[in-house]
Amino acid sequence: MKKDNLYNLTPDNLTAAMKIAGEHAYRARQISEWLYQKDVSDVGLMSNLPAALREKLLAGWSTDLPKAEEVKTGADGTEKWVLRLATNDRKTGKPHRIECVLMPSVDRYTLCVSSQVGCSLDCTFCATATMGFRRNLDPSEILGQVIHARKLLAEKRSRLSNIVFMGMGEPLLNFDNLCTALTNLTAKEAFGMSPTRITVSTSGVVTGLKELAERFQVGIAISLNAPTGALREEIMPKVACKYDLDSLLKAAKIVGQTRRKPVTFEYVLLAGVTDRTDQAKDLVKLLSGIRSKVNLIPFNPFQGSKFRRPEPQNVLKFQKVLWDASIPAYIRWSHGLDVSAACGQLAARG
Ligand code: SAH
């Protein structure tokens, strides 16, 4: 039988597992310290655990994490990492691979993590869609990306400051594993990160959005990408047909009421398709009544894509319409474009 991974347990589950194994509850705290605070996953090195417990752990549990396989570093210092998982794909026979992206800025590092191998949503402008859906990541595979980044940054004498769930996959379609990963990222017995330094981005899966907002004070970003339901259905066919624009905006409004920060809307600017100023005006109307902030993402091209990057002056004009209506709008001139590490460019081989 496949052993379950210790990183898949929340602190409460780990305590319960220790009790079942006839151990003291404080052993769970000691194990968490090794796993999350000292970044040690080798049970053999957990020197304050009795040998008998270490043997029990080794016999019953795994602590394997995804393996770093390749890195591409962009001119702006962005690092795109390919990580290999322990499973093989049924169709291709090759190992499953995921990507995560480490982005430096003036005083901090942000890590963009994947939540699934591939994606099932077929958004027409996204490279991950070309891979199709392979499988959900389990919590250990999500947390493994964070542990990888923490180790890299410790070598650089730096620290991870922010995490965004904007890599491969749709986080809300992997809801339970997302919640376990968020629990371990924020629990004081585990990584103890402030939830305000974590952002979960969804393409608009309304189910789960409110529950996520109630359970975690993480930032929530919604990939709106079009100012009308009809255009959204054209460019994001699966998710937009399942969850109509009206119900998405209603959910966004409720989410906005549960936190101090405004809801972030992402909007991909596709030349001639979503970048016209009349569309910016429609967007203003759509967002009226919702405390919002907009991130404008000029389309990042990839091989085989039918869309084009917008002209810079059109991007600026679009932005101005939003600011003129008092909607904060920021342009994401993407990180790591030269190494295909930017939004929507992640598509691992295999
Ligand atoms: N599935 C989630 C998270 C992954 S995508 C979501 O859709 O929110 C992260 C962001 O990148 C989304 O806002 C998405 O709209 C955007 N994106 C996807 N493909 C892109 C591309 N080729 N160029 C620019 N942004 C893109």
Tab-separated table of C-alpha atoms and ligand atoms in Angstrom:
chain	number	residue	atom	x	y	z
A	1	MET	CA	0.000	0.000	0.000
A	2	LYS	CA	1.187	3.523	-0.776
A	3	LYS	CA	2.297	5.320	2.390
A	4	ASP	CA	0.603	8.641	3.095
A	5	ASN	CA	2.798	11.689	3.318
A	6	LEU	CA	3.335	13.465	6.649
A	7	TYR	CA	3.077	16.820	4.877
A	8	ASN	CA	-0.517	15.923	3.960
A	9	LEU	CA	-1.530	16.125	7.622
A	10	THR	CA	-2.670	19.304	9.342
A	11	PRO	CA	-1.256	19.874	12.855
A	12	ASP	CA	-4.528	18.478	14.312
A	13	ASN	CA	-4.326	15.374	12.095
A	14	LEU	CA	-0.700	14.846	13.065
A	15	THR	CA	-1.579	15.023	16.766
A	16	ALA	CA	-4.393	12.531	16.200
A	17	ALA	CA	-2.023	10.217	14.309
A	18	MET	CA	0.448	10.312	17.204
A	19	LYS	CA	-2.296	9.434	19.669
A	20	ILE	CA	-3.392	6.492	17.529
A	21	ALA	CA	0.242	5.360	17.428
A	22	GLY	CA	0.322	5.479	21.251
A	23	GLU	CA	2.640	8.497	21.351
A	24	HIS	CA	2.442	11.732	23.328
A	25	ALA	CA	0.793	14.694	21.626
A	26	TYR	CA	3.960	16.779	21.979
A	27	ARG	CA	5.696	14.465	19.523
A	28	ALA	CA	3.465	15.982	16.831
A	29	ARG	CA	4.826	19.425	17.694
A	30	GLN	CA	8.398	18.139	17.515
A	31	ILE	CA	7.785	16.552	14.119
A	32	SER	CA	6.155	19.754	12.811
A	33	GLU	CA	9.164	21.734	13.943
A	34	TRP	CA	11.453	19.540	11.855
A	35	LEU	CA	9.174	19.520	8.834
A	36	TYR	CA	8.196	23.176	8.723
A	37	GLN	CA	10.551	25.246	10.820
A	38	LYS	CA	13.882	23.501	10.293
A	39	ASP	CA	13.013	22.349	6.758
A	40	VAL	CA	14.240	18.826	7.569
A	41	SER	CA	12.197	16.075	5.929
A	42	ASP	CA	14.581	13.174	6.602
A	43	VAL	CA	13.041	11.332	9.574
A	44	GLY	CA	16.454	9.819	10.351
A	45	LEU	CA	17.730	13.306	11.213
A	46	MET	CA	14.939	14.115	13.670
A	47	SER	CA	17.312	13.704	16.584
A	48	ASN	CA	14.949	14.495	19.465
A	49	LEU	CA	12.578	11.668	18.543
A	50	PRO	CA	13.167	8.244	20.123
A	51	ALA	CA	14.561	5.651	17.717
A	52	ALA	CA	11.387	3.554	18.053
A	53	LEU	CA	9.204	6.460	16.937
A	54	ARG	CA	11.506	7.254	14.021
A	55	GLU	CA	11.175	3.629	12.919
A	56	LYS	CA	7.395	3.777	13.243
A	57	LEU	CA	7.338	6.934	11.145
A	58	LEU	CA	9.593	5.452	8.486
A	59	ALA	CA	7.477	2.305	8.309
A	60	GLY	CA	4.116	4.062	8.113
A	61	TRP	CA	4.734	7.390	6.443
A	62	SER	CA	6.588	9.047	3.629
A	63	THR	CA	8.080	12.546	3.673
A	64	ASP	CA	8.918	12.665	-0.037
A	65	LEU	CA	8.710	15.993	-1.806
A	66	PRO	CA	8.791	16.913	-5.517
A	67	LYS	CA	12.320	16.860	-6.945
A	68	ALA	CA	13.823	19.946	-8.570
A	69	GLU	CA	14.761	19.017	-12.102
A	70	GLU	CA	15.522	22.147	-14.050
A	71	VAL	CA	15.687	25.912	-13.647
A	72	LYS	CA	15.558	28.734	-16.158
A	73	THR	CA	16.597	32.168	-14.946
A	74	GLY	CA	15.262	35.271	-16.670
A	75	ALA	CA	17.100	38.550	-17.200
A	76	ASP	CA	15.056	40.118	-14.386
A	77	GLY	CA	16.120	37.372	-11.926
A	78	THR	CA	12.867	35.390	-12.175
A	79	GLU	CA	13.519	31.663	-11.713
A	80	LYS	CA	11.196	29.122	-13.309
A	81	TRP	CA	11.625	25.719	-11.669
A	82	VAL	CA	10.460	22.421	-13.092
A	83	LEU	CA	9.740	19.887	-10.345
A	84	ARG	CA	9.254	16.163	-10.938
A	85	LEU	CA	6.565	14.302	-9.015
A	86	ALA	CA	6.705	10.661	-7.923
A	87	THR	CA	3.948	9.523	-10.319
A	88	ASN	CA	3.937	8.837	-14.043
A	89	ASP	CA	1.321	9.927	-16.503
A	90	ARG	CA	-0.918	7.092	-17.696
A	91	LYS	CA	-1.079	8.374	-21.267
A	92	THR	CA	2.541	9.366	-21.908
A	93	GLY	CA	4.283	7.103	-19.379
A	94	LYS	CA	6.483	10.078	-18.432
A	95	PRO	CA	6.794	11.484	-14.901
A	96	HIS	CA	4.321	14.179	-13.915
A	97	ARG	CA	5.963	17.577	-13.774
A	98	ILE	CA	4.889	20.915	-12.394
A	99	GLU	CA	6.347	24.391	-12.484
A	100	CYS	CA	6.710	27.108	-9.892
A	101	VAL	CA	8.137	30.574	-10.338
A	102	LEU	CA	10.242	32.563	-7.886
A	103	MET	CA	10.056	36.297	-8.523
A	104	PRO	CA	12.353	38.844	-6.910
A	105	SER	CA	11.293	42.417	-6.319
A	106	VAL	CA	13.002	45.244	-4.476
A	107	ASP	CA	12.655	43.932	-0.941
A	108	ARG	CA	11.022	40.542	-1.219
A	109	TYR	CA	10.518	37.274	-3.050
A	110	THR	CA	7.156	36.032	-4.249
A	111	LEU	CA	6.563	32.395	-5.158
A	112	CYS	CA	3.930	31.437	-7.706
A	113	VAL	CA	2.763	27.863	-7.025
A	114	SER	CA	0.840	25.290	-9.056
A	115	SER	CA	-2.218	23.514	-7.648
A	116	GLN	CA	-2.797	20.874	-10.353
A	117	VAL	CA	-0.808	19.033	-13.014
A	118	GLY	CA	-2.246	20.734	-16.077
A	119	CYS	CA	-5.727	22.235	-15.989
A	120	SER	CA	-9.202	21.154	-17.050
A	121	LEU	CA	-10.617	24.560	-17.940
A	122	ASP	CA	-9.388	25.152	-21.509
A	123	CYS	CA	-9.092	28.938	-21.237
A	124	THR	CA	-8.185	29.913	-24.783
A	125	PHE	CA	-5.319	32.284	-23.862
A	126	CYS	CA	-3.508	30.048	-21.354
A	127	ALA	CA	-0.608	27.702	-22.146
A	128	THR	CA	-1.451	25.347	-19.256
A	129	ALA	CA	-4.721	24.510	-21.038
A	130	THR	CA	-2.741	22.930	-23.886
A	131	MET	CA	-1.539	20.203	-21.464
A	132	GLY	CA	-5.043	19.130	-20.508
A	133	PHE	CA	-5.789	17.980	-16.979
A	134	ARG	CA	-3.575	15.260	-15.511
A	135	ARG	CA	-4.320	15.263	-11.785
A	136	ASN	CA	-4.701	17.286	-8.608
A	137	LEU	CA	-1.637	18.001	-6.488
A	138	ASP	CA	-1.780	16.703	-2.950
A	139	PRO	CA	-0.888	19.071	-0.086
A	140	SER	CA	2.680	17.726	0.142
A	141	GLU	CA	3.208	18.583	-3.526
A	142	ILE	CA	1.874	22.104	-3.055
A	143	LEU	CA	3.914	22.624	0.119
A	144	GLY	CA	6.952	21.020	-1.556
A	145	GLN	CA	7.137	23.998	-3.921
A	146	VAL	CA	7.258	26.328	-0.923
A	147	ILE	CA	9.891	24.223	0.833
A	148	HIS	CA	11.991	24.218	-2.328
A	149	ALA	CA	11.818	28.032	-2.494
A	150	ARG	CA	12.588	28.419	1.212
A	151	LYS	CA	15.714	26.308	0.849
A	152	LEU	CA	16.891	28.268	-2.191
A	153	LEU	CA	16.319	31.553	-0.441
A	154	ALA	CA	18.065	30.415	2.746
A	155	GLU	CA	21.160	29.851	0.563
A	156	LYS	CA	20.789	33.414	-0.733
A	157	ARG	CA	20.313	34.612	2.885
A	158	SER	CA	16.895	35.843	1.941
A	159	ARG	CA	13.317	34.876	2.784
A	160	LEU	CA	10.095	34.089	1.061
A	161	SER	CA	7.662	36.884	1.605
A	162	ASN	CA	4.572	36.142	-0.495
A	163	ILE	CA	2.884	33.150	-2.114
A	164	VAL	CA	0.428	33.360	-4.995
A	165	PHE	CA	-1.625	30.414	-6.260
A	166	MET	CA	-1.307	31.509	-9.880
A	167	GLY	CA	0.702	28.671	-11.379
A	168	MET	CA	-0.656	25.656	-13.223
A	169	GLY	CA	-4.221	24.613	-12.467
A	170	GLU	CA	-7.386	25.906	-10.854
A	171	PRO	CA	-6.947	25.935	-7.058
A	172	LEU	CA	-10.675	25.856	-6.285
A	173	LEU	CA	-11.086	22.634	-8.269
A	174	ASN	CA	-8.645	21.055	-5.808
A	175	PHE	CA	-10.430	22.522	-2.818
A	176	ASP	CA	-9.672	20.081	0.013
A	177	ASN	CA	-5.968	19.842	-0.775
A	178	LEU	CA	-5.804	23.622	-1.197
A	179	CYS	CA	-7.349	24.055	2.270
A	180	THR	CA	-4.929	21.592	3.882
A	181	ALA	CA	-1.999	23.376	2.231
A	182	LEU	CA	-3.322	26.764	3.407
A	183	THR	CA	-3.795	25.387	6.927
A	184	ASN	CA	-0.179	24.250	7.029
A	185	LEU	CA	1.110	27.475	5.496
A	186	THR	CA	-0.664	29.570	8.117
A	187	ALA	CA	-0.763	27.366	11.262
A	188	LYS	CA	1.666	28.551	13.909
A	189	GLU	CA	2.803	24.928	14.484
A	190	ALA	CA	3.693	24.696	10.767
A	191	PHE	CA	4.952	27.562	8.551
A	192	GLY	CA	3.096	30.250	10.506
A	193	MET	CA	2.793	32.636	7.571
A	194	SER	CA	0.345	35.476	7.740
A	195	PRO	CA	-2.619	34.676	5.463
A	196	THR	CA	-2.466	38.238	4.147
A	197	ARG	CA	0.790	37.307	2.402
A	198	ILE	CA	-0.949	34.549	0.428
A	199	THR	CA	-3.215	35.081	-2.589
A	200	VAL	CA	-5.417	32.442	-4.182
A	201	SER	CA	-6.409	33.162	-7.772
A	202	THR	CA	-9.472	31.568	-9.312
A	203	SER	CA	-10.792	31.614	-12.848
A	204	GLY	CA	-14.251	32.044	-11.344
A	205	VAL	CA	-15.253	28.783	-9.678
A	206	VAL	CA	-18.052	30.170	-7.550
A	207	THR	CA	-18.490	26.983	-5.506
A	208	GLY	CA	-15.936	27.187	-2.780
A	209	LEU	CA	-15.187	30.881	-3.178
A	210	LYS	CA	-17.286	31.953	-0.197
A	211	GLU	CA	-16.143	29.019	1.928
A	212	LEU	CA	-12.511	29.794	1.150
A	213	ALA	CA	-13.032	33.426	2.137
A	214	GLU	CA	-14.715	32.416	5.390
A	215	ARG	CA	-12.060	29.906	6.405
A	216	PHE	CA	-8.915	31.816	5.450
A	217	GLN	CA	-8.129	35.517	5.476
A	218	VAL	CA	-6.019	35.044	2.339
A	219	GLY	CA	-6.164	37.490	-0.531
A	220	ILE	CA	-8.536	36.403	-3.275
A	221	ALA	CA	-8.012	37.224	-6.932
A	222	ILE	CA	-10.631	36.583	-9.577
A	223	SER	CA	-9.617	36.207	-13.211
A	224	LEU	CA	-12.381	38.206	-14.819
A	225	ASN	CA	-10.623	38.761	-18.150
A	226	ALA	CA	-13.635	40.156	-20.036
A	227	PRO	CA	-16.246	42.855	-19.407
A	228	THR	CA	-19.286	40.841	-20.540
A	229	GLY	CA	-20.600	37.369	-19.873
A	230	ALA	CA	-20.717	36.589	-23.612
A	231	LEU	CA	-17.048	37.424	-24.227
A	232	ARG	CA	-16.043	35.619	-21.049
A	233	GLU	CA	-17.835	32.509	-22.322
A	234	GLU	CA	-15.941	32.806	-25.575
A	235	ILE	CA	-12.437	33.078	-24.117
A	236	MET	CA	-12.976	31.013	-20.922
A	237	PRO	CA	-15.582	28.564	-22.239
A	238	LYS	CA	-15.667	25.952	-19.494
A	239	VAL	CA	-15.634	27.999	-16.336
A	240	ALA	CA	-17.724	30.916	-17.640
A	241	CYS	CA	-20.487	28.654	-18.986
A	242	LYS	CA	-20.695	26.789	-15.696
A	243	TYR	CA	-20.649	29.863	-13.420
A	244	ASP	CA	-22.318	32.889	-14.984
A	245	LEU	CA	-20.920	36.369	-14.565
A	246	ASP	CA	-23.771	37.494	-12.348
A	247	SER	CA	-23.256	34.831	-9.725
A	248	LEU	CA	-19.485	35.351	-9.856
A	249	LEU	CA	-19.857	39.079	-9.188
A	250	LYS	CA	-22.357	38.441	-6.381
A	251	ALA	CA	-19.881	36.068	-4.743
A	252	ALA	CA	-17.075	38.605	-5.254
A	253	LYS	CA	-19.146	41.259	-3.525
A	254	ILE	CA	-19.689	39.022	-0.503
A	255	VAL	CA	-15.986	38.137	-0.398
A	256	GLY	CA	-15.198	41.875	-0.463
A	257	GLN	CA	-17.385	42.410	2.563
A	258	THR	CA	-15.482	39.801	4.587
A	259	ARG	CA	-12.056	41.422	4.364
A	260	ARG	CA	-10.340	44.729	4.802
A	261	LYS	CA	-8.604	44.621	1.435
A	262	PRO	CA	-10.494	45.057	-1.858
A	263	VAL	CA	-11.071	42.040	-4.096
A	264	THR	CA	-8.474	41.773	-6.840
A	265	PHE	CA	-9.728	41.232	-10.367
A	266	GLU	CA	-7.259	40.057	-12.978
A	267	TYR	CA	-7.886	41.107	-16.538
A	268	VAL	CA	-5.839	39.699	-19.416
A	269	LEU	CA	-5.442	42.227	-22.218
A	270	LEU	CA	-5.685	40.454	-25.587
A	271	ALA	CA	-4.999	42.751	-28.555
A	272	GLY	CA	-8.232	43.570	-30.381
A	273	VAL	CA	-10.252	41.212	-28.176
A	274	THR	CA	-10.346	42.628	-24.640
A	275	ASP	CA	-8.183	45.779	-24.786
A	276	ARG	CA	-10.552	48.449	-26.182
A	277	THR	CA	-11.410	51.535	-24.137
A	278	ASP	CA	-15.158	50.934	-24.539
A	279	GLN	CA	-14.511	47.576	-22.865
A	280	ALA	CA	-12.684	49.379	-20.046
A	281	LYS	CA	-15.825	51.498	-19.600
A	282	ASP	CA	-17.971	48.340	-19.473
A	283	LEU	CA	-15.605	46.951	-16.873
A	284	VAL	CA	-16.079	50.054	-14.733
A	285	LYS	CA	-19.861	49.552	-14.864
A	286	LEU	CA	-19.499	45.881	-14.015
A	287	LEU	CA	-17.407	46.582	-10.934
A	288	SER	CA	-19.538	49.398	-9.552
A	289	GLY	CA	-20.570	48.548	-6.004
A	290	ILE	CA	-17.695	46.092	-5.461
A	291	ARG	CA	-14.635	47.271	-3.573
A	292	SER	CA	-12.097	46.245	-6.157
A	293	LYS	CA	-8.601	46.564	-7.490
A	294	VAL	CA	-7.691	45.505	-11.026
A	295	ASN	CA	-4.479	43.883	-12.223
A	296	LEU	CA	-4.131	44.313	-15.963
A	297	ILE	CA	-2.024	41.548	-17.512
A	298	PRO	CA	-0.899	42.178	-21.111
A	299	PHE	CA	-1.169	38.803	-22.871
A	300	ASN	CA	1.976	36.692	-22.580
A	301	PRO	CA	2.387	34.777	-25.823
A	302	PHE	CA	3.231	31.090	-26.140
A	303	GLN	CA	3.773	28.713	-29.029
A	304	GLY	CA	0.599	28.077	-31.002
A	305	SER	CA	-1.465	30.813	-29.352
A	306	LYS	CA	-3.804	32.784	-31.575
A	307	PHE	CA	-3.778	35.987	-29.500
A	308	ARG	CA	-1.411	38.954	-29.626
A	309	ARG	CA	0.108	41.176	-26.981
A	310	PRO	CA	-1.620	44.592	-26.904
A	311	GLU	CA	0.108	47.808	-27.920
A	312	PRO	CA	1.557	49.548	-24.843
A	313	GLN	CA	-0.451	52.718	-25.547
A	314	ASN	CA	-3.692	50.708	-25.523
A	315	VAL	CA	-2.731	49.186	-22.193
A	316	LEU	CA	-2.158	52.667	-20.752
A	317	LYS	CA	-5.444	53.984	-22.177
A	318	PHE	CA	-7.324	51.038	-20.676
A	319	GLN	CA	-5.681	51.665	-17.322
A	320	LYS	CA	-6.563	55.374	-17.425
A	321	VAL	CA	-10.287	54.661	-17.874
A	322	LEU	CA	-10.227	52.622	-14.671
A	323	TRP	CA	-8.251	55.190	-12.648
A	324	ASP	CA	-10.562	57.962	-13.903
A	325	ALA	CA	-13.420	55.975	-12.370
A	326	SER	CA	-11.432	55.653	-9.093
A	327	ILE	CA	-10.703	51.956	-9.602
A	328	PRO	CA	-7.057	51.243	-8.738
A	329	ALA	CA	-5.540	49.496	-11.768
A	330	TYR	CA	-2.006	48.170	-11.997
A	331	ILE	CA	-0.259	46.835	-15.066
A	332	ARG	CA	1.572	43.532	-14.643
A	333	TRP	CA	4.377	43.875	-17.161
A	334	SER	CA	5.168	40.268	-16.548
A	335	HIS	CA	8.141	38.721	-14.804
A	336	GLY	CA	10.188	36.116	-16.599
A	337	LEU	CA	8.676	36.564	-20.055
A	338	ASP	CA	12.001	35.532	-21.651
A	339	VAL	CA	11.978	32.128	-19.902
A	340	SER	CA	8.237	31.449	-20.340
A	341	ALA	CA	7.647	31.948	-16.634
A	342	ALA	CA	5.010	34.669	-16.904
A	343	CYS	CA	1.271	34.334	-16.177
A	344	GLY	CA	-0.308	31.761	-18.429
A	345	GLN	CA	2.966	30.465	-19.876
A	346	LEU	CA	3.422	27.436	-17.613
A	347	ALA	CA	3.109	24.098	-19.394
A	348	ALA	CA	5.479	21.396	-18.218
A	349	ARG	CA	6.536	18.615	-20.559
A	350	GLY	CA	5.577	15.019	-19.933
B	1	SAH	N1	-6.599	29.123	-12.670
B	1	SAH	C1	-6.322	30.270	-11.866
B	1	SAH	C2	-4.852	30.503	-11.561
B	1	SAH	C3	-3.854	30.378	-12.708
B	1	SAH	S1	-3.738	31.591	-13.963
B	1	SAH	C4	-6.928	31.506	-12.491
B	1	SAH	O1	-7.375	31.424	-13.629
B	1	SAH	O2	-7.006	32.527	-11.824
B	1	SAH	C5	-3.115	33.057	-13.285
B	1	SAH	C6	-3.486	34.298	-14.100
B	1	SAH	O3	-2.831	34.325	-15.375
B	1	SAH	C7	-4.977	34.385	-14.391
B	1	SAH	O4	-5.444	35.658	-14.063
B	1	SAH	C8	-5.057	34.193	-15.895
B	1	SAH	O5	-6.164	34.862	-16.426
B	1	SAH	C9	-3.742	34.765	-16.354
B	1	SAH	N2	-3.291	34.262	-17.649
B	1	SAH	C10	-3.484	33.042	-18.176
B	1	SAH	N3	-2.894	32.941	-19.376
B	1	SAH	C11	-2.304	34.130	-19.629
B	1	SAH	C12	-1.503	34.629	-20.693
B	1	SAH	N4	-1.173	33.877	-21.729
B	1	SAH	N5	-1.050	35.901	-20.606
B	1	SAH	C13	-1.340	36.652	-19.528
B	1	SAH	N6	-2.061	36.221	-18.478
B	1	SAH	C14	-2.544	34.978	-18.522
